[in-house]
């Protein structure tokens, strides 16, 4: 009998591996079906070593017939009959566990019956295989750290597994009610339910106590709490008592504190108009329909300071949870090795509040040269950067004012624009670039074949491949891409699309560095045959603001 290869995470194999795998790993000859004893060939009585110390006579014919070993004894006979007591003992689950434990520890004691045992163990494993999976899932929930090595695989598979048994009603219900977690989480934030539970640590709160703290009607709050527990936002400990869990704590992190209200107030209404936007060719995008405007989103937000601030805070919060491009590129070594104090070493085009400038200077505190943050004037006023960073008002479609810089960097801006607009933005940078200047584009570069990657990933987890594909967050990437369509009528691009746009704008791609499983990449581009500016300078028409 061949060795069974467990597909469980490595950290749990010893505890949850099947009896079959642990028995068949011993050096016993393979079991042939013809060697399995039948009712006719089993014989009347066979001796099995029940433990290392003693031996009992067991009637295998009785076991094969599945008769009750104690059925031949009356209640009074059982009390005084040692054989009857033994037969009763053989029916207890604990007895089987003890015998299997003894078998694993001392297999040599059972060698005379190894073929029968191996066969039966295999049948038992197949019968209980579904229960083994259930056990492992409970263990995953209770002790997730044991499975951390395979977190992405488990996320993908459990999400898929959650839908395989759905009937039509369940599918409809899951999709139709998919907006509720956002709404209820917003209420829980606004009424301090989450904060109360987390501050209480492991303490369980009653519905009445939470109603008193939040001010929500107790009957209504009970419904909300039951729903939150069903969605695993909080933990139901029984008897209408609730406490926090890891999801509760996640919802109090800055990304959720800023992101959930922003989605509720701004982005969810926009997504709701996505279908209507498809009817206008060409016409307004979903955002413009939702808020009945002809302005682009950036201009409209300037008149809504609270939402405007929330957008930039969320962008910064999101970057805190994604690896940095500095993890794969040594900026100082690769792009700024010859810089001095007068050099323009880094120009952040459309850099928002200056988060990337701050990250660069934290990573390279001894970096020589001037760091420039370019944005619209209204956005520069929200920037939080050290005095070393020069804040320069700039419009993306105007010629670049900072000439001869080592690196021009543009992050998550181009995906908001159409192909034609992207080409114009890229062309506006070219006249300012000197020989050796690079354009660093920090955007998502989507693979060309999602289905191929998905099936490649499945092949990996079934032990057909050794390497893990980088793409493990397909759902997150596609969700963000749909949001881009709704807000800007634009989208994240694939590699061949980026290459085509850069070629039309007069650039060639030197390198593409992926740095996250969300397909974030640094595209390193250089001019093809553009006349180069030889010395760094600041155009006279440009002003530097110390805001």
XYZ file of C-alpha atoms in Angstrom:
547
model
C 0.000 0.000 0.000
C 1.483 3.290 -1.106
C 2.289 6.168 1.210
C -0.502 8.700 1.536
C 0.579 12.274 0.771
C -1.271 14.723 2.958
C -2.380 18.030 1.443
C -2.697 19.663 4.838
C -0.529 22.608 5.873
C 2.819 21.375 7.110
C 2.313 22.705 10.615
C -0.725 20.481 11.225
C 0.218 17.241 9.521
C 1.289 15.433 12.670
C -1.835 16.238 14.575
C -4.440 15.651 11.863
C -2.863 13.145 9.497
C -4.913 10.033 8.856
C -4.379 6.671 10.539
C -3.876 5.282 7.091
C -0.950 7.581 6.343
C 0.707 6.858 9.675
C 0.301 3.092 9.385
C 1.209 2.738 5.729
C 4.425 4.667 6.255
C 5.751 1.599 8.093
C 7.712 -0.927 6.084
C 4.887 -3.373 5.562
C 4.202 -5.150 2.255
C 1.461 -3.708 0.073
C -2.002 -5.074 0.684
C -3.639 -6.813 -2.265
C -7.476 -6.956 -2.326
C -7.328 -10.717 -2.794
C -5.573 -11.002 0.559
C -8.398 -9.275 2.445
C -10.220 -11.913 4.558
C -13.855 -12.469 3.696
C -16.620 -13.916 5.849
C -15.868 -17.327 4.400
C -12.112 -17.199 4.868
C -11.779 -15.236 8.054
C -11.899 -18.262 10.304
C -13.689 -18.695 13.577
C -11.304 -17.174 16.093
C -8.250 -14.976 15.576
C -5.961 -13.476 18.148
C -5.208 -9.742 17.995
C -2.716 -8.143 20.355
C -5.001 -5.526 21.807
C -2.151 -3.738 23.546
C 1.525 -4.433 24.227
C 0.654 -6.303 27.428
C -2.432 -8.440 26.812
C -4.244 -10.339 24.106
C -7.983 -10.868 23.525
C -9.829 -13.316 21.308
C -12.103 -11.501 18.829
C -14.616 -13.169 16.545
C -13.998 -11.540 13.153
C -17.119 -13.143 11.701
C -19.140 -11.308 14.313
C -17.500 -8.012 13.363
C -18.088 -8.681 9.695
C -21.763 -9.355 10.332
C -21.931 -6.159 12.435
C -23.790 -8.035 15.197
C -23.837 -6.624 18.693
C -21.147 -8.549 20.631
C -23.204 -8.246 23.809
C -26.518 -9.273 22.305
C -26.251 -12.840 23.654
C -26.106 -11.669 27.282
C -28.867 -10.489 29.582
C -28.433 -7.475 31.869
C -27.823 -9.678 34.902
C -25.361 -11.845 33.007
C -23.362 -8.822 31.908
C -22.779 -7.728 35.506
C -20.948 -10.945 36.401
C -19.691 -12.195 33.066
C -16.135 -11.019 32.199
C -16.615 -12.010 28.548
C -19.736 -9.853 28.331
C -17.902 -6.938 29.935
C -15.098 -7.353 27.425
C -17.548 -7.300 24.524
C -19.210 -4.164 25.903
C -15.788 -2.571 26.252
C -15.041 -3.335 22.594
C -17.988 -1.158 21.542
C -16.763 1.998 23.284
C -15.117 4.680 21.069
C -12.396 5.221 23.664
C -11.342 1.589 23.242
C -10.780 2.067 19.516
C -8.758 5.221 20.166
C -6.593 3.377 22.699
C -5.966 0.503 20.304
C -5.075 2.801 17.419
C -2.691 4.681 19.683
C -1.041 1.425 20.698
C -0.844 0.391 17.046
C 0.942 3.600 16.086
C 3.390 3.388 18.984
C 4.105 -0.357 18.665
C 3.264 -1.493 15.112
C 5.427 -4.591 15.468
C 2.937 -5.981 18.004
C 0.291 -6.097 15.274
C 2.417 -7.295 12.351
C 0.574 -10.603 12.004
C -2.589 -8.696 11.047
C -1.032 -5.721 9.292
C -2.797 -6.335 5.980
C -6.273 -6.349 7.505
C -5.493 -3.330 9.674
C -4.126 -1.314 6.749
C -7.170 -2.091 4.638
C -9.624 -1.179 7.394
C -7.701 1.982 8.266
C -7.935 3.064 4.634
C -11.700 2.488 4.615
C -12.137 4.361 7.893
C -10.126 7.289 6.557
C -12.231 7.515 3.400
C -15.409 7.380 5.482
C -14.237 10.149 7.837
C -12.376 12.309 5.311
C -15.060 15.022 5.303
C -14.985 15.152 9.099
C -11.206 15.588 8.977
C -11.692 18.685 6.817
C -14.261 20.070 9.238
C -11.863 19.483 12.115
C -9.079 21.299 10.281
C -11.319 24.274 9.527
C -12.225 24.545 13.207
C -8.530 24.401 14.023
C -7.840 27.104 11.419
C -10.381 29.401 13.073
C -9.099 28.725 16.599
C -5.365 28.825 15.801
C -4.862 30.698 12.498
C -1.153 31.243 13.174
C -0.551 27.546 12.505
C -1.713 28.033 8.931
C -0.117 31.439 8.242
C 2.303 29.978 5.719
C -0.627 29.112 3.445
C -2.845 32.103 4.196
C -3.394 33.183 0.591
C -4.153 29.698 -0.681
C -6.614 29.158 2.168
C -8.299 32.510 1.501
C -8.857 31.665 -2.158
C -10.058 28.129 -1.524
C -12.346 28.865 1.429
C -13.953 31.717 -0.517
C -14.598 29.347 -3.413
C -15.704 26.526 -1.122
C -18.281 28.799 0.503
C -20.261 28.908 -2.762
C -20.047 25.336 -4.069
C -23.119 24.135 -2.139
C -25.255 27.213 -2.837
C -28.759 26.777 -4.208
C -30.378 29.575 -6.288
C -31.946 31.236 -3.258
C -28.643 31.318 -1.372
C -26.800 32.789 -4.359
C -29.452 35.486 -4.777
C -29.416 36.252 -1.056
C -25.617 36.506 -0.855
C -25.422 38.960 -3.754
C -28.580 40.974 -3.053
C -27.619 41.636 0.575
C -23.905 42.210 -0.091
C -24.140 45.908 0.768
C -25.318 45.308 4.334
C -21.874 44.729 5.929
C -20.826 48.239 4.875
C -23.969 49.871 6.272
C -23.959 47.969 9.565
C -20.201 48.485 10.047
C -20.707 52.227 9.536
C -23.424 52.240 12.195
C -21.189 50.248 14.543
C -18.404 52.792 14.044
C -20.608 55.850 14.433
C -22.252 54.556 17.626
C -19.007 53.330 19.232
C -20.093 49.690 19.328
C -16.792 48.451 17.922
C -14.704 50.659 20.183
C -16.632 49.551 23.267
C -16.121 45.865 22.479
C -12.412 46.253 21.694
C -11.693 48.358 24.790
C -13.428 45.658 26.804
C -10.865 43.220 25.374
C -12.172 39.734 26.087
C -15.181 40.918 28.082
C -18.610 39.887 26.791
C -21.274 42.629 26.705
C -25.022 42.173 26.957
C -27.412 43.754 24.477
C -28.820 46.021 27.176
C -25.390 47.347 28.197
C -24.461 48.085 24.574
C -27.846 49.741 24.029
C -27.213 52.009 27.004
C -23.734 52.942 25.732
C -24.761 53.501 22.104
C -28.216 54.961 22.584
C -29.699 52.585 19.996
C -33.082 51.018 20.755
C -32.404 47.675 22.440
C -34.726 45.632 20.206
C -33.180 47.064 17.040
C -29.650 46.737 18.397
C -30.253 43.057 19.140
C -30.956 42.506 15.428
C -27.831 44.446 14.427
C -25.632 42.483 16.828
C -26.986 39.146 15.642
C -26.204 40.147 12.062
C -22.714 41.339 12.984
C -22.045 38.028 14.706
C -23.339 36.107 11.676
C -20.915 38.101 9.516
C -18.125 37.415 12.042
C -17.664 41.137 12.684
C -18.074 40.367 16.391
C -18.186 37.157 18.416
C -21.403 35.667 19.832
C -20.555 33.961 23.135
C -24.127 32.764 23.771
C -27.015 34.038 25.915
C -27.079 37.297 23.917
C -23.553 38.237 24.980
C -21.039 39.619 22.483
C -17.313 40.332 22.454
C -14.682 41.529 19.989
C -12.653 39.385 17.603
C -9.911 40.067 15.052
C -12.385 41.584 12.562
C -13.701 43.996 15.204
C -10.146 45.192 15.801
C -9.452 45.490 12.069
C -12.432 47.818 11.711
C -10.822 50.222 14.185
C -7.619 50.520 12.142
C -7.145 53.846 10.271
C -7.830 52.272 6.867
C -11.295 51.164 8.032
C -12.051 54.244 10.131
C -11.415 56.439 7.071
C -12.445 54.015 4.353
C -15.865 52.827 5.514
C -17.453 56.308 5.837
C -15.852 57.335 2.528
C -17.290 54.312 0.762
C -20.684 54.849 2.356
C -20.880 58.572 1.550
C -19.001 58.771 -1.764
C -17.978 55.566 -3.503
C -20.983 53.297 -2.903
C -23.437 55.776 -4.492
C -21.053 56.032 -7.465
C -20.876 52.259 -7.931
C -24.670 52.159 -7.762
C -24.842 54.245 -10.950
C -22.401 52.085 -12.899
C -25.168 50.387 -14.888
C -26.714 53.732 -15.882
C -23.346 55.012 -17.113
C -23.134 52.200 -19.658
C -26.185 53.606 -21.448
C -24.427 56.890 -22.306
C -22.098 56.552 -25.340
C -20.093 58.714 -24.889
C -21.398 60.381 -21.815
C -21.035 60.904 -18.120
C -19.366 58.327 -15.944
C -21.038 56.765 -12.911
C -19.633 59.402 -10.532
C -21.037 62.265 -12.640
C -24.452 60.610 -12.799
C -24.486 59.907 -9.045
C -23.766 63.527 -8.109
C -25.328 65.168 -11.185
C -22.227 67.072 -12.284
C -20.043 67.573 -15.331
C -16.884 68.193 -13.272
C -14.197 65.554 -12.973
C -13.983 63.909 -9.557
C -10.802 65.717 -8.465
C -12.279 69.156 -9.229
C -15.589 68.292 -7.575
C -13.824 67.115 -4.410
C -12.089 70.486 -4.040
C -15.489 71.935 -3.103
C -16.029 69.196 -0.497
C -13.087 69.601 1.912
C -14.135 66.779 4.239
C -14.471 64.201 1.463
C -11.345 65.581 -0.183
C -9.311 65.060 2.978
C -10.830 61.621 3.447
C -9.744 60.492 -0.024
C -6.116 61.423 0.548
C -6.082 59.902 4.025
C -7.483 56.655 2.623
C -4.850 56.590 -0.127
C -2.160 56.938 2.521
C -3.801 54.284 4.729
C -3.884 51.863 1.810
C -0.206 52.385 1.069
C 0.559 51.472 4.696
C -0.813 47.977 4.029
C 1.002 47.352 0.738
C 4.723 46.627 0.342
C 6.829 49.568 -0.792
C 8.454 49.801 -4.205
C 11.654 50.504 -2.284
C 11.611 46.823 -1.308
C 12.534 45.882 -4.880
C 14.424 48.968 -6.091
C 17.441 50.655 -4.493
C 16.630 54.207 -5.569
C 19.826 55.797 -4.294
C 22.080 53.207 -5.914
C 20.228 52.744 -9.206
C 18.964 56.240 -10.012
C 20.717 58.848 -7.828
C 24.295 57.649 -7.339
C 25.796 60.819 -8.852
C 23.517 63.415 -7.255
C 24.706 66.426 -5.236
C 23.029 69.055 -3.071
C 21.982 71.137 -6.112
C 20.512 68.243 -8.075
C 16.814 67.661 -8.551
C 16.894 64.072 -7.419
C 13.197 63.148 -7.133
C 10.126 64.851 -8.613
C 6.827 63.433 -7.347
C 4.277 64.362 -10.026
C 0.723 64.621 -8.683
C 1.995 63.395 -5.328
C -1.018 64.354 -3.208
C -0.091 65.082 0.400
C 3.541 64.016 -0.073
C 3.424 60.504 1.345
C 5.905 59.119 -1.198
C 8.351 61.974 -0.580
C 8.259 61.151 3.118
C 8.817 57.444 2.480
C 11.786 58.192 0.214
C 13.503 60.411 2.785
C 12.842 57.940 5.604
C 14.365 55.181 3.511
C 17.357 57.278 2.399
C 18.039 59.951 5.046
C 21.441 60.715 3.482
C 20.094 61.124 -0.044
C 21.745 64.102 -1.741
C 19.683 66.461 -3.853
C 16.384 68.292 -3.845
C 13.048 66.502 -3.510
C 10.055 68.105 -5.254
C 6.347 67.587 -4.572
C 4.120 68.685 -7.465
C 0.366 69.053 -7.067
C -2.485 71.470 -7.597
C -2.309 74.382 -5.195
C -5.379 73.316 -3.188
C -3.888 69.875 -2.592
C -0.460 71.229 -1.695
C -2.079 73.024 1.210
C -2.894 69.613 2.704
C 0.656 68.306 2.280
C 2.541 67.148 5.358
C 6.199 67.037 4.394
C 9.499 68.205 5.970
C 10.994 71.568 5.029
C 13.469 69.842 2.754
C 10.672 68.988 0.302
C 9.936 71.788 -2.180
C 6.225 72.178 -2.934
C 5.588 73.262 -6.517
C 2.109 73.852 -8.010
C 1.726 71.911 -11.223
C -0.909 70.802 -13.712
C -0.385 67.357 -15.206
C -1.039 68.449 -18.778
C 1.379 71.399 -18.785
C 5.067 71.132 -19.669
C 7.231 69.911 -16.823
C 8.869 72.849 -15.000
C 11.603 70.931 -13.191
C 14.242 70.256 -15.802
C 17.094 67.777 -15.695
C 15.971 65.759 -12.652
C 17.349 62.316 -11.941
C 13.915 60.720 -11.532
C 10.369 61.787 -12.351
C 7.930 59.704 -10.348
C 4.187 59.379 -10.921
C 2.039 57.119 -8.742
C -1.557 55.961 -9.274
C -2.433 58.955 -11.398
C -2.384 57.613 -14.946
C -5.006 54.939 -14.269
C -7.514 57.754 -13.748
C -7.139 58.924 -17.356
C -7.935 57.729 -20.844
C -5.212 56.486 -23.190
C -5.122 59.801 -25.042
C -4.773 61.771 -21.809
C -2.032 59.439 -20.538
C -0.008 59.944 -23.716
C -0.322 63.733 -23.326
C 0.785 63.584 -19.670
C 3.800 61.459 -20.573
C 4.767 63.720 -23.476
C 4.640 66.752 -21.159
C 7.506 65.276 -19.101
C 9.813 64.426 -21.991
C 11.263 67.888 -22.847
C 12.494 68.339 -19.252
C 14.400 65.062 -19.099
C 18.170 64.979 -19.498
C 20.329 62.112 -20.610
C 20.133 59.530 -17.826
C 16.802 60.757 -16.435
C 14.220 58.090 -15.746
C 10.451 58.153 -15.528
C 9.194 55.925 -12.708
C 5.558 54.919 -13.137
C 4.045 53.347 -10.011
C 0.884 51.612 -11.225
C -0.733 48.230 -11.447
C 0.439 46.100 -14.356
C -2.169 43.423 -14.843
C -1.229 40.047 -16.329
C -2.728 39.170 -19.682
C -4.350 35.866 -18.677
C -6.157 35.835 -15.339
C -7.674 32.426 -15.995
C -4.259 30.992 -16.751
C -2.874 32.311 -13.473
C -5.857 31.022 -11.516
C -5.507 27.504 -12.862
C -1.739 27.689 -12.448
C -2.333 28.540 -8.809
C -4.675 25.598 -8.383
C -2.016 23.378 -9.920
C 0.474 24.640 -7.349
C -1.695 23.870 -4.350
C -2.364 20.366 -5.665
C 1.385 19.747 -5.676
C 1.724 19.925 -9.465
C 3.898 23.044 -9.348
C 6.607 24.125 -6.951
C 6.518 27.893 -7.423
C 3.737 30.136 -6.193
C 2.368 32.598 -8.775
C 2.615 36.171 -7.573
C -1.080 36.849 -8.149
C -3.105 35.808 -5.123
C -5.516 38.736 -4.785
C -7.559 38.631 -7.985
C -10.757 39.740 -6.274
C -9.152 42.835 -4.707
C -7.579 43.893 -8.009
C -10.778 43.490 -10.020
C -12.819 45.348 -7.390
C -10.474 48.335 -7.564
C -10.529 48.229 -11.352
C -14.336 48.420 -11.391
C -14.084 51.411 -9.044
C -11.740 53.111 -11.533
C -14.286 52.600 -14.309
C -17.074 54.036 -12.151
C -15.121 57.112 -11.031
C -13.068 57.964 -14.112
C -14.192 55.831 -17.070
C -10.624 54.535 -16.948
C -8.978 51.392 -15.670
C -5.780 49.651 -14.651
C -3.804 48.435 -17.632
C -2.085 45.266 -18.728
C 1.586 45.059 -19.589
C 1.105 45.248 -23.362
C -1.123 48.319 -22.921
C 1.544 50.118 -20.884
C 4.216 49.263 -23.429
C 2.045 50.615 -26.238
C 1.245 53.904 -24.465
C 4.866 54.564 -23.524
C 6.017 53.809 -27.055
C 3.524 56.305 -28.510
C 4.706 58.933 -26.003
C 8.371 58.490 -27.015
C 9.614 56.211 -24.231
C 11.079 52.749 -23.998
C 10.664 50.484 -20.988
C 13.900 49.467 -19.300
C 12.463 47.402 -16.437
C 9.221 46.442 -14.707
C 9.515 45.599 -10.992
C 6.461 43.913 -9.353
C 6.361 44.551 -5.603
C 2.990 43.330 -4.322
C 0.499 40.558 -4.982
C -1.982 43.281 -5.944
C 0.055 43.693 -9.152
C 1.629 46.990 -8.057
C 4.731 47.577 -10.161
C 7.418 50.139 -10.844
C 7.849 50.738 -14.576
C 11.272 52.223 -15.339
C 11.046 54.171 -18.610
C 13.614 56.200 -20.544
C 13.397 58.501 -23.539
C 13.975 56.946 -26.937
C 15.348 59.692 -29.191
C 14.267 62.857 -27.425
C 16.727 65.793 -27.250
C 18.089 65.854 -23.711
C 18.429 68.718 -21.245
C 21.989 68.496 -19.923
C 21.819 70.430 -16.656
C 19.216 70.589 -13.880
C 17.227 73.815 -13.661
C 13.917 75.224 -12.486
C 11.901 76.970 -15.197
C 11.420 80.667 -14.599
C 7.652 80.323 -14.993
C 7.469 77.919 -12.074
C 7.075 79.060 -8.485
C 8.114 77.211 -5.353
C 5.673 77.570 -2.470
C 6.531 77.108 1.190
C 3.016 76.331 2.334
